[in-house]
Short mmCIF file of C-alpha atoms in Angstrom, two decimals:
data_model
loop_
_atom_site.label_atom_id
_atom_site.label_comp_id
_atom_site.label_asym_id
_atom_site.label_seq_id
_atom_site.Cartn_x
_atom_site.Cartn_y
_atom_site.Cartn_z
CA UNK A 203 44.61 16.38 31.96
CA UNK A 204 48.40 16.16 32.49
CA UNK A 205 50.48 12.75 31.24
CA UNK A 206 52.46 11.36 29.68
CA UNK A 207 54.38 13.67 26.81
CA UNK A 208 57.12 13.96 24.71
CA UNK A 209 59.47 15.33 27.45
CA UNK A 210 58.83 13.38 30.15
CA UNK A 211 59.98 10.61 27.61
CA UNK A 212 63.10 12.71 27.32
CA UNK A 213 63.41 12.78 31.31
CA UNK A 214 62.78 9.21 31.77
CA UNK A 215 65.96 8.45 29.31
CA UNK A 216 67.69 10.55 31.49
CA UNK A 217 67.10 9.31 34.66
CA UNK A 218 68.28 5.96 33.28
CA UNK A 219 71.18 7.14 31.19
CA UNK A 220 72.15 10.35 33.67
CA UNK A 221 75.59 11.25 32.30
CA UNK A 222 76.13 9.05 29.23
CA UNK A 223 76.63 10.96 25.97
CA UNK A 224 73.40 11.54 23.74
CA UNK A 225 74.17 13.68 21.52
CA UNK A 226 77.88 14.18 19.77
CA UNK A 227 78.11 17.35 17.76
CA UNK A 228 81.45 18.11 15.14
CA UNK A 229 83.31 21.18 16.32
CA UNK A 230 86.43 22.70 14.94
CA UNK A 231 87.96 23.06 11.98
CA UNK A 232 89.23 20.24 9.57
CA UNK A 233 92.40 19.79 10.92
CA UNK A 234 91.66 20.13 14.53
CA UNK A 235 88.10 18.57 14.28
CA UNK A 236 86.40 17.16 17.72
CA UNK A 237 82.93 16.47 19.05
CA UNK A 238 81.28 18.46 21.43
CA UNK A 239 79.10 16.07 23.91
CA UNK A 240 76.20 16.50 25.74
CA UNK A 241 74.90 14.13 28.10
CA UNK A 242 71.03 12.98 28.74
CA UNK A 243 71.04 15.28 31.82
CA UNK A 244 72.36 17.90 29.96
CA UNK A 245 69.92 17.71 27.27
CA UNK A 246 67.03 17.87 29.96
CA UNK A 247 68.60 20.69 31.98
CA UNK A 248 69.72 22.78 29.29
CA UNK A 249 66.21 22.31 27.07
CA UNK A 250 64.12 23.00 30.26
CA UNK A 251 66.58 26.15 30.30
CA UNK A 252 65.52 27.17 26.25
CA UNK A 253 61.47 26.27 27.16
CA UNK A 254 61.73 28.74 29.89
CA UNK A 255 63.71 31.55 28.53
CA UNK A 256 60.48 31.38 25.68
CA UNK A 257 58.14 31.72 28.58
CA UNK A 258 60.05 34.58 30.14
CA UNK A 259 59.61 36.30 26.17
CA UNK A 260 55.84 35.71 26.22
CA UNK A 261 55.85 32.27 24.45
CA UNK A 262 52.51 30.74 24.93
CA UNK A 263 51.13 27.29 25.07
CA UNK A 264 49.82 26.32 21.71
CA UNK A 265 51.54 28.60 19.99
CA UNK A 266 54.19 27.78 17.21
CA UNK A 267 57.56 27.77 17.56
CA UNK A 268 59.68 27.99 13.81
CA UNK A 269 63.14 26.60 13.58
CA UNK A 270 65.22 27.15 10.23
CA UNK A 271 68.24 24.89 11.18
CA UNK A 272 70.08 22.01 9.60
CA UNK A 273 69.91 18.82 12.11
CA UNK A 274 72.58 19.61 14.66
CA UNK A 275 72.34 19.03 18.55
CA UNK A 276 71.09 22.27 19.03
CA UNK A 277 68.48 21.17 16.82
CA UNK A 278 67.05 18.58 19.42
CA UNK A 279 68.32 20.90 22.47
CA UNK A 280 65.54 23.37 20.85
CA UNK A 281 63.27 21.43 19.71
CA UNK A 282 62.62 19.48 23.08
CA UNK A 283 62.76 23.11 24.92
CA UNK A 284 59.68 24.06 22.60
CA UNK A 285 57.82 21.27 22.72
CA UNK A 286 58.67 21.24 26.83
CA UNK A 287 56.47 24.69 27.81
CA UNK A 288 53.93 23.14 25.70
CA UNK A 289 54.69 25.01 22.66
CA UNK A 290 54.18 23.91 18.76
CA UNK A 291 57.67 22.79 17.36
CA UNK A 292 57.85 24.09 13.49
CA UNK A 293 60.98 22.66 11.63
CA UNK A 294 61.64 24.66 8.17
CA UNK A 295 63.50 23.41 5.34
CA UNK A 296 66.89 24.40 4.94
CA UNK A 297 67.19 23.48 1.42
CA UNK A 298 64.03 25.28 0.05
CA UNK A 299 64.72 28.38 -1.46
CA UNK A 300 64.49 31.81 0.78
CA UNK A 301 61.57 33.16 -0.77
CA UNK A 302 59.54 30.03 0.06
CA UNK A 303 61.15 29.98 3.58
CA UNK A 304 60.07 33.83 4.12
CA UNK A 305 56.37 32.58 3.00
CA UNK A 306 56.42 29.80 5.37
CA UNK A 307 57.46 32.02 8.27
CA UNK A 308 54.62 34.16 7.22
CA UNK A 309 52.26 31.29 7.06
CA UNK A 310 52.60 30.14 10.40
CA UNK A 311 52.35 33.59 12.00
CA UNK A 312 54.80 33.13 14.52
CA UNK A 313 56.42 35.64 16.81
CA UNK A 314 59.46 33.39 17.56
CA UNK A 315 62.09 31.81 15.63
CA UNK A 316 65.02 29.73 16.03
CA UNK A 317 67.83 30.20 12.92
CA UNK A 318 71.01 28.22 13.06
CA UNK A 319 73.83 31.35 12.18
CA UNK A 320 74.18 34.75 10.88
CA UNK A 321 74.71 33.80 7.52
CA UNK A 322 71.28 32.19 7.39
CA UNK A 323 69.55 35.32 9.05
CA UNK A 324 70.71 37.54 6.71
CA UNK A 325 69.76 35.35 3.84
CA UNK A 326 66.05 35.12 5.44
CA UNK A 327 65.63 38.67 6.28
CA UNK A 328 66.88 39.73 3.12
CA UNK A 329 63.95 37.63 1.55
CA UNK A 330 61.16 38.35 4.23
CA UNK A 331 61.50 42.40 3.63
CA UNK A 332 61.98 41.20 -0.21
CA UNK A 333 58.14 40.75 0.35
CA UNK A 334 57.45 43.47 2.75
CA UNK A 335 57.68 41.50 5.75
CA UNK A 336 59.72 41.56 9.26
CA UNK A 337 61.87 38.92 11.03
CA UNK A 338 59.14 37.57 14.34
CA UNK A 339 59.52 40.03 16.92
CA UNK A 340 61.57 37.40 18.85
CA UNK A 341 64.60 36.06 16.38
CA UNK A 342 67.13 33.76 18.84
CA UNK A 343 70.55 32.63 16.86
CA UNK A 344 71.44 28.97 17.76
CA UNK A 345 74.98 29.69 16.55
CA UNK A 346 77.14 33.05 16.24
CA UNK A 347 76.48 36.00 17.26
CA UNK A 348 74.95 39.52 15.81
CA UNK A 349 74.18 43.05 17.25
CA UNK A 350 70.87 43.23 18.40
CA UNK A 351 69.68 39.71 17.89
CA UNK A 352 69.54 37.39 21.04
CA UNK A 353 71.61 34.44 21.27
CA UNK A 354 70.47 31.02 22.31
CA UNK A 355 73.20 31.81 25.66
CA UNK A 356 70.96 34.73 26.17
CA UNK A 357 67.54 32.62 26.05
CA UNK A 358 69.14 29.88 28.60
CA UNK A 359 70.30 32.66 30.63
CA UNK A 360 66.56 33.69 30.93
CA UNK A 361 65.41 30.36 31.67
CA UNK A 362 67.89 29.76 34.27
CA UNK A 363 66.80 32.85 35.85
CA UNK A 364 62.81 31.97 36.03
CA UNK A 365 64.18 28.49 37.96
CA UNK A 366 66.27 30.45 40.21
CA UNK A 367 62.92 32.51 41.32
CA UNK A 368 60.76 29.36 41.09
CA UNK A 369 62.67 26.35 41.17
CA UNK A 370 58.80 24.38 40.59
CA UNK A 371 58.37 26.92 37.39
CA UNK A 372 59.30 23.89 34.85
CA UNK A 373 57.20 21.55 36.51
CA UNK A 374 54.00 23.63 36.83
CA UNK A 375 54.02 24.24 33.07
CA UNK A 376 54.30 20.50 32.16
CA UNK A 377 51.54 19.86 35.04
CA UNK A 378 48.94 22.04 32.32
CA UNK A 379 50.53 19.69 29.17
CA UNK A 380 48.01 16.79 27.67
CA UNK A 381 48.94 14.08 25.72
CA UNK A 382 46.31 15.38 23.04
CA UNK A 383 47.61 18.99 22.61
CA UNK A 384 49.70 19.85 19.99
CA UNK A 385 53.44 19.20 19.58
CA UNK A 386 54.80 19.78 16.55
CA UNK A 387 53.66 20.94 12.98
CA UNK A 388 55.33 19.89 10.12
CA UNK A 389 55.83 20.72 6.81
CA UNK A 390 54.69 18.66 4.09
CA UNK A 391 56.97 17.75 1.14
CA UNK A 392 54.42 18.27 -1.21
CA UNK A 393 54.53 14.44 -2.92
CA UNK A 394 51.02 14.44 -3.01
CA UNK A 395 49.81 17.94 -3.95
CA UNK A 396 50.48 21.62 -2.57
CA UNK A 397 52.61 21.62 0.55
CA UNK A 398 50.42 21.40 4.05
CA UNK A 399 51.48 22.62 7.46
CA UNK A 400 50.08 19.61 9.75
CA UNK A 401 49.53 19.12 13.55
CA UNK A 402 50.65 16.15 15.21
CA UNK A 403 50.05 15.75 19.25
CA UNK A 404 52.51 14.75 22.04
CA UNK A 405 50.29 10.99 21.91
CA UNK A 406 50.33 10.62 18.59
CA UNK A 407 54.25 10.87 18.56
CA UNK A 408 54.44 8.80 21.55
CA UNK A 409 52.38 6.00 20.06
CA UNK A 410 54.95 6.27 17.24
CA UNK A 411 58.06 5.66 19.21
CA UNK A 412 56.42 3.25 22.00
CA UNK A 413 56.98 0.81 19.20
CA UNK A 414 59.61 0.62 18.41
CA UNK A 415 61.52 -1.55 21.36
CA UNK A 416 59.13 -4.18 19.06
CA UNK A 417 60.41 -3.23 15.28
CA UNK A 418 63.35 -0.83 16.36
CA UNK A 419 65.17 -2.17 18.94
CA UNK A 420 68.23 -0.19 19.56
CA UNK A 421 70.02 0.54 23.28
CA UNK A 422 72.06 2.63 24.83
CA UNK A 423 75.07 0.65 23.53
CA UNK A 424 74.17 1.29 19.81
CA UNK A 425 74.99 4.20 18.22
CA UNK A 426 74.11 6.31 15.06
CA UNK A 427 74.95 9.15 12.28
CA UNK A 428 72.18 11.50 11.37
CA UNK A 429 72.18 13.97 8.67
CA UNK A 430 68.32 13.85 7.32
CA UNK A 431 66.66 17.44 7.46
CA UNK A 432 64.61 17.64 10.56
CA UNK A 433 61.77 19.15 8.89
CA UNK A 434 61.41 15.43 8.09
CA UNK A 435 59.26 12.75 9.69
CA UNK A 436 61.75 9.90 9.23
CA UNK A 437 64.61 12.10 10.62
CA UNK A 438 62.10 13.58 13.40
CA UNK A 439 60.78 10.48 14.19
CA UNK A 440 63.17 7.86 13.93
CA UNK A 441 66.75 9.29 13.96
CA UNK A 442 65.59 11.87 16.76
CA UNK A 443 62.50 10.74 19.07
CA UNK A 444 62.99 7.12 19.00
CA UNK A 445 67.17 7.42 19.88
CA UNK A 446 65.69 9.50 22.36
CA UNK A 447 63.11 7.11 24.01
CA UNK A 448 65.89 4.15 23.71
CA UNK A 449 68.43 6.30 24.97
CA UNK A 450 70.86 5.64 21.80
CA UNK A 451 73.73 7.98 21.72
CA UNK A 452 73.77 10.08 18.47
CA UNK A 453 76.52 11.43 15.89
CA UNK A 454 75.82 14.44 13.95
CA UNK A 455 77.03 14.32 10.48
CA UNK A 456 79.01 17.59 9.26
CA UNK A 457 78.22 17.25 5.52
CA UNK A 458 77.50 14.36 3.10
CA UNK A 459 80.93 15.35 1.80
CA UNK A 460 82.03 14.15 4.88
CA UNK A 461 80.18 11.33 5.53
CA UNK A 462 82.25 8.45 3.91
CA UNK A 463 84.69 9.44 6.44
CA UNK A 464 82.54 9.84 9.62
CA UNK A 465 81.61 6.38 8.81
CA UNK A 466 84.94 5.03 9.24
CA UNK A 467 85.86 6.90 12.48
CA UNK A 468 82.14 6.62 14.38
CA UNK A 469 81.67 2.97 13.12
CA UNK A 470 77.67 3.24 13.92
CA UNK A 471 75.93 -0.14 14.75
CA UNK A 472 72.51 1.80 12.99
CA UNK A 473 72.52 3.90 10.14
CA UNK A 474 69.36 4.87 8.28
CA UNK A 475 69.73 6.67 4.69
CA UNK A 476 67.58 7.45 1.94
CA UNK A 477 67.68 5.64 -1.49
CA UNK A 478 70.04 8.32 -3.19
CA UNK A 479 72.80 7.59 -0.53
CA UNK A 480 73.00 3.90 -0.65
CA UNK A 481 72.70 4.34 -4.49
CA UNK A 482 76.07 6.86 -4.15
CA UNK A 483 78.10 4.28 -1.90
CA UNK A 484 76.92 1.52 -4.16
CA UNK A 485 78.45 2.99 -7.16
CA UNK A 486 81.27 3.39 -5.48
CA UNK A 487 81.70 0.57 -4.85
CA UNK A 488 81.47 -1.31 -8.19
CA UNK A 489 83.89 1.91 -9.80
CA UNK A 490 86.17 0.74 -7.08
CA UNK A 491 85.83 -2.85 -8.20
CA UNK A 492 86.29 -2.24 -12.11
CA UNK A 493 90.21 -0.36 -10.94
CA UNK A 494 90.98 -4.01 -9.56
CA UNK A 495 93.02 -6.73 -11.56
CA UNK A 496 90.84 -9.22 -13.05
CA UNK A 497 91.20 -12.05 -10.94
CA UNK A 498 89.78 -9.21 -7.82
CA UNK A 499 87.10 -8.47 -10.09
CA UNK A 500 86.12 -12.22 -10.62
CA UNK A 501 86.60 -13.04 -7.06
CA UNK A 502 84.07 -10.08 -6.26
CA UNK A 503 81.52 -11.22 -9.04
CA UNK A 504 81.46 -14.50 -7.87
CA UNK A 505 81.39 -14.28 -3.90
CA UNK A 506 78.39 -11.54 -5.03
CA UNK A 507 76.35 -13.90 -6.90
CA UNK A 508 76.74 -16.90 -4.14
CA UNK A 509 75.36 -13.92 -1.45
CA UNK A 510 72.42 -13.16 -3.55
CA UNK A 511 71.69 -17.11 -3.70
CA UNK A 512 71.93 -17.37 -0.14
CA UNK A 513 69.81 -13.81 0.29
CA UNK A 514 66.73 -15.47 -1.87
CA UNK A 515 67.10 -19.07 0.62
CA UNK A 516 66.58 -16.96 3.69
CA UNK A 517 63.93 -14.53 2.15
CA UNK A 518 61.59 -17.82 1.39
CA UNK A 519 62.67 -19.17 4.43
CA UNK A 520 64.92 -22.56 3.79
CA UNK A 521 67.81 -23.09 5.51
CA UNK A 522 71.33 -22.97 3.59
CA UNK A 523 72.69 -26.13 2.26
CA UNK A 524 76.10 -27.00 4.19
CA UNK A 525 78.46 -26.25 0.91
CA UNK A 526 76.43 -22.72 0.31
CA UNK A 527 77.60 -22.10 4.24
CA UNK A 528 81.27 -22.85 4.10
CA UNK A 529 81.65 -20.72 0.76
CA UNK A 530 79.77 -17.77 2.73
CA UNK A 531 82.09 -18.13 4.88
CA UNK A 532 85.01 -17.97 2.60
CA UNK A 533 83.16 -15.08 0.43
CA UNK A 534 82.53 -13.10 3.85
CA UNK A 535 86.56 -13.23 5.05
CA UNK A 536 87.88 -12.24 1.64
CA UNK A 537 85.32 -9.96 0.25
CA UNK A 538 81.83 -8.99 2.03
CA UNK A 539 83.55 -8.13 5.38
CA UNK A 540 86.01 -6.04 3.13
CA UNK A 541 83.28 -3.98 1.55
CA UNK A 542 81.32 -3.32 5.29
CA UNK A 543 83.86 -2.08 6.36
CA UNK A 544 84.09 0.72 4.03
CA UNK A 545 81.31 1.32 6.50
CA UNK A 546 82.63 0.90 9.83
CA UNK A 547 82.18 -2.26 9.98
CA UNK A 548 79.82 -2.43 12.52
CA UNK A 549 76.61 -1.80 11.19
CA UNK A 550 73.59 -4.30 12.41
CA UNK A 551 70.94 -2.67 11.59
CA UNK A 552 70.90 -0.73 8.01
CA UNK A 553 67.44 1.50 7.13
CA UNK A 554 66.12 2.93 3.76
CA UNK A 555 63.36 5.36 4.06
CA UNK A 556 62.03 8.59 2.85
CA UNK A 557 62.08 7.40 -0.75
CA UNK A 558 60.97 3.89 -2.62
CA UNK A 559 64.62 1.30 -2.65
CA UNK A 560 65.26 -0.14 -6.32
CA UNK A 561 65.05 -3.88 -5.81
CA UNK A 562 68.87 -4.46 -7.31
CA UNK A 563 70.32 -2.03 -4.50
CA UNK A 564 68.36 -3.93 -2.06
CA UNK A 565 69.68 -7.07 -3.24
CA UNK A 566 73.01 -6.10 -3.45
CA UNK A 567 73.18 -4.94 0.06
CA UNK A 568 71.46 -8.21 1.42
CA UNK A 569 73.81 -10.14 -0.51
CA UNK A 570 77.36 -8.55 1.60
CA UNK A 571 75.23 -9.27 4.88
CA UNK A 572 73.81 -5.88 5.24
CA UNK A 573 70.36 -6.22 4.34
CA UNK A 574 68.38 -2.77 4.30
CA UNK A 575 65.43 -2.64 6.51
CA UNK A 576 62.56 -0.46 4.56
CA UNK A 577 59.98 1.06 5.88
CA UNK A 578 57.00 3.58 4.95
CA UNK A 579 56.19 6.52 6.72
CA UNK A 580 54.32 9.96 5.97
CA UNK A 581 53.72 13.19 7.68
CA UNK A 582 49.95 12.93 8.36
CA UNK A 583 50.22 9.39 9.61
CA UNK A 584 53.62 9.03 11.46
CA UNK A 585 55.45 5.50 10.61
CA UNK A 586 52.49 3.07 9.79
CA UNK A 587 55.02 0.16 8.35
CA UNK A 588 58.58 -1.60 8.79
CA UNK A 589 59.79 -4.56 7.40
CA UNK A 590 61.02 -7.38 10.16
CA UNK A 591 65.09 -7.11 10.73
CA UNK A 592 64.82 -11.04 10.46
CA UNK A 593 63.24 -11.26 7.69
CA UNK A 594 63.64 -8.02 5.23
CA UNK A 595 61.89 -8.31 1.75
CA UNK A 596 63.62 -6.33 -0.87
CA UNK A 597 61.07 -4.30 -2.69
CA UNK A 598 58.47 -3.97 0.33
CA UNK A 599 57.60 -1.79 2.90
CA UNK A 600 57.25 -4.42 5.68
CA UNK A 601 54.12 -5.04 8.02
CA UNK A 602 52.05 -2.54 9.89
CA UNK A 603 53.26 -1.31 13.16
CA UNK A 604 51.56 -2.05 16.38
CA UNK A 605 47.95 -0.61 16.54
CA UNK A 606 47.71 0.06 12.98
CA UNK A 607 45.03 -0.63 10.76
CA UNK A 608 44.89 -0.28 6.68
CA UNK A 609 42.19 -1.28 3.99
CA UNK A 610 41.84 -0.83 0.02
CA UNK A 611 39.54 1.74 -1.06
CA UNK A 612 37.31 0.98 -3.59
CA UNK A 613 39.52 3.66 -5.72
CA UNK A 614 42.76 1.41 -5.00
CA UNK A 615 43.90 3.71 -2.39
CA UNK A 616 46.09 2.71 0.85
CA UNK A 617 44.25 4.18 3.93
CA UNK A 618 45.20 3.41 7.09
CA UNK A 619 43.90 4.21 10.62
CA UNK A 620 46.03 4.58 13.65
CA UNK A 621 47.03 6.27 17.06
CA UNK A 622 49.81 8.24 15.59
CA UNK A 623 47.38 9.54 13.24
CA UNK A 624 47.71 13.94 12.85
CA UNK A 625 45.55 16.37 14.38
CA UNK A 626 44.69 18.13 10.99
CA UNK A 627 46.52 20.51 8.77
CA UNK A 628 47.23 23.99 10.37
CA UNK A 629 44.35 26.06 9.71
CA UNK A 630 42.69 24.32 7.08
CA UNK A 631 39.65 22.02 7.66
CA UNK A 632 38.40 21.74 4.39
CA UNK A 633 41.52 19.86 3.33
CA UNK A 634 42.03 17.84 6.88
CA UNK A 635 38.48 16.64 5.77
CA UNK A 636 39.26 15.39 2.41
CA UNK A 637 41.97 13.24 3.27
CA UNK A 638 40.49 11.77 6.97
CA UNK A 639 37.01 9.88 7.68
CA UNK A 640 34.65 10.79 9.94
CA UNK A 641 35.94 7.21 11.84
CA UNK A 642 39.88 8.15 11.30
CA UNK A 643 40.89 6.85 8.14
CA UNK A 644 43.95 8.34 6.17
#
């Protein structure tokens, strides 16, 4: 039965947004750098364009999709195409070596794949007939240009021309979509064992995101940096599909390198990052502090250690005394505000994910007034908990999301049971059965 799905999401953003920029990609070179923009109608028109162009190549429904890119716009312009002819969205990688890449491409037996530039298709197809293999019959560059391979121009080009034949083409194909088929399959990390392909469905990915106006809420008048691989859940999930349901404009970052600085010009109001980032810019920090005179250093010391006093009032939930207020005050003009903005300066709503936060960095960053917001997520179950942006406990992973259940096994295990819950790993029902009940624990 047709509903609800993850591009009709898209489309409703749209119709609400229209124009507005969603997505902001860096263009140029370092000296003439600028952002190309596209808006929410553009996404929709120019990813119905993409799905099309795969039907017009033979691209089924069902059938997977690969996509060895870092996370730029055409990233989501892709991705959104795939999943909108009611193909399988596979995300690779990047930073896994070629020869597992090649393997992976292999594995999922697709005919079609998405690769970011030349440089990267010469790289993969060096290592795919390394093991006496082909690139899929249909190989579509998202960047650059090479004899004899199509470019993603090309594959819009085809699309456009199916909706200037059939103008209802688009909508017949998302009339045969259901919320239960499959949307994307991801790639495992391999923290707990051998790396898995699994399937997740349009409604387990909408059940994901419908919550988060409750735990997430950012607008359209928020914005963000993203940078995560989108092979990722977090990154797929809740720099990507989320932004997307909220209709949250997004910045794509050019390179860590350059991140410090994108910071500064975009000034983000939300900015998630993984442990080994906030680590970086925390160390920085302090090696910044130690070049200051000694009366800086004390000043910084001491304004720290009155914001960690006031971080462990609010975390048990008593109210400041008046004094602790006025010299928060003080320590926020002359120091705290001094150190956020190293990071725009506008930043309300600061995540950790992807990794477990040490309790010190946590404490540090609640004690400048930018508490981190963790949260715990994996592939097979989607987000299943986020701490409260109230109310952040350093060291925890929050409370369940909506509709989420979770027990102790009698082994001491986690297992949880909920909507966003995966399909099963691709091909492999022995090892979807070991890890998920016959009633739909995890």
């Amino acid at each position: 039965m047709p509903g609800r799905n993850v591009f009709t999401v898209l489309e409703t953003t749209a119709a609400q947004c229209g124009d507005a920029a969603a997505l902001h990609q860096p263009v140029g070179t370092k000296a003439n750098r600028s952002y190309k923009k596209y808006s929410w109608n553009d996404w929709v028109r120019i990813s119905r364009e993409i799905g099309l162009g795969l039907r017009e190549l033979g691209a089924a429904k069902g059938e997977i999709v690969c996509i060895l890119s870092d996370t730029r716009a055409e990233f989501y312009l892709v991705d959104l195409g795939i999943m909108g002819v009611g193909s399988v969205s596979g995300a690779l990688y990047t930073a896994y070596p070629m020869p597992d890449l090649a393997r992976d491409v292999k594995r999922t037996e697709s005919r079609f794949l998405f690769i970011e530039d030349p440089k990267t298709l010469a790289k993969l197809a060096q290592a795919i007939e390394a093991q006496g293999g082909n690139l899929p019959p249909h190989t579509i560059l998202m960047t650059g240009e090479q004899p004899g391979v199509m470019t993603l121009a090309a594959l819009r080009q085809l699309g456009r021309g199916a909706l200037q034949r059939d103008p209802s083409a688009f909508k017949r194909i998302q009339d045969e979509i259901s919320p239960d088929d499959p949307a994307i399959l991801y790639l495992t990390s391999g923290a707990t064992g051998e790396p898995k392909m699994g399937v997740t469905s349009h409604s387990a990915i909408l059940s994901n995101i419908d919550a988060a106006p409750v735990v997430l809420p950012i607008s359209p008048e928020d914005s963000m940096i993203v940078f995560l691989p989108s092979a990722h859940i977090a990154q797929r999930i809740v720099l990507q599909m989320v932004p997307m349901r909220l209709g949250t404009p997004v910045w794509f970052s050019e390179s860590l390198a350059r991140l410090p600085a994108e910071l500064k010009t975009i000034r983000p109001t939300i900015f998630f990052a993984p442990p080994r980032v906030w680590e970086r810019m925390y160390a920085t920090i302090l090696t910044e502090v130690k070049k200051r005179p000694k009366v800086a250093r004390k000043l910084f010391h001491g304004a720290l250690g009155l914001g960690m006093e006031a971080a462990r009032y609010r975390q048990e939930g008593k109210p400041l005394p008046i004094w602790m207020r006025r010299m928060l005050k003080i320590a926020d003009r002359f120091v705290f505000s001094k150190v956020r903005e190293r990071l725009g300066g506008r930043i309300r709503i600061a995540a950790s994910g992807a990794a477990p936060l040490g309790k010190d960095l946590a404490e540090f960053f609640s004690a400048i007034g930018m508490p981190l917001i963790e949260g715990y997520g994996l592939t097979e179950a989607g987000v299943i908990a986020f701490n409260p942006l109230h109310r952040p406990k350093p060291g925890s992973i929050g409370v369940l999301m909506p509709k989420t259940e979770a027990r102790i096994g009698q082994d001491g295990e986690l297992q949880v049971r909920t909507r966003s819950m995966f399909n099963g790993y691709y091909r492999d029902e022995a090892a979807t059965r070991s890890v998920l009940s016959e009633d739909g624990w995890f």
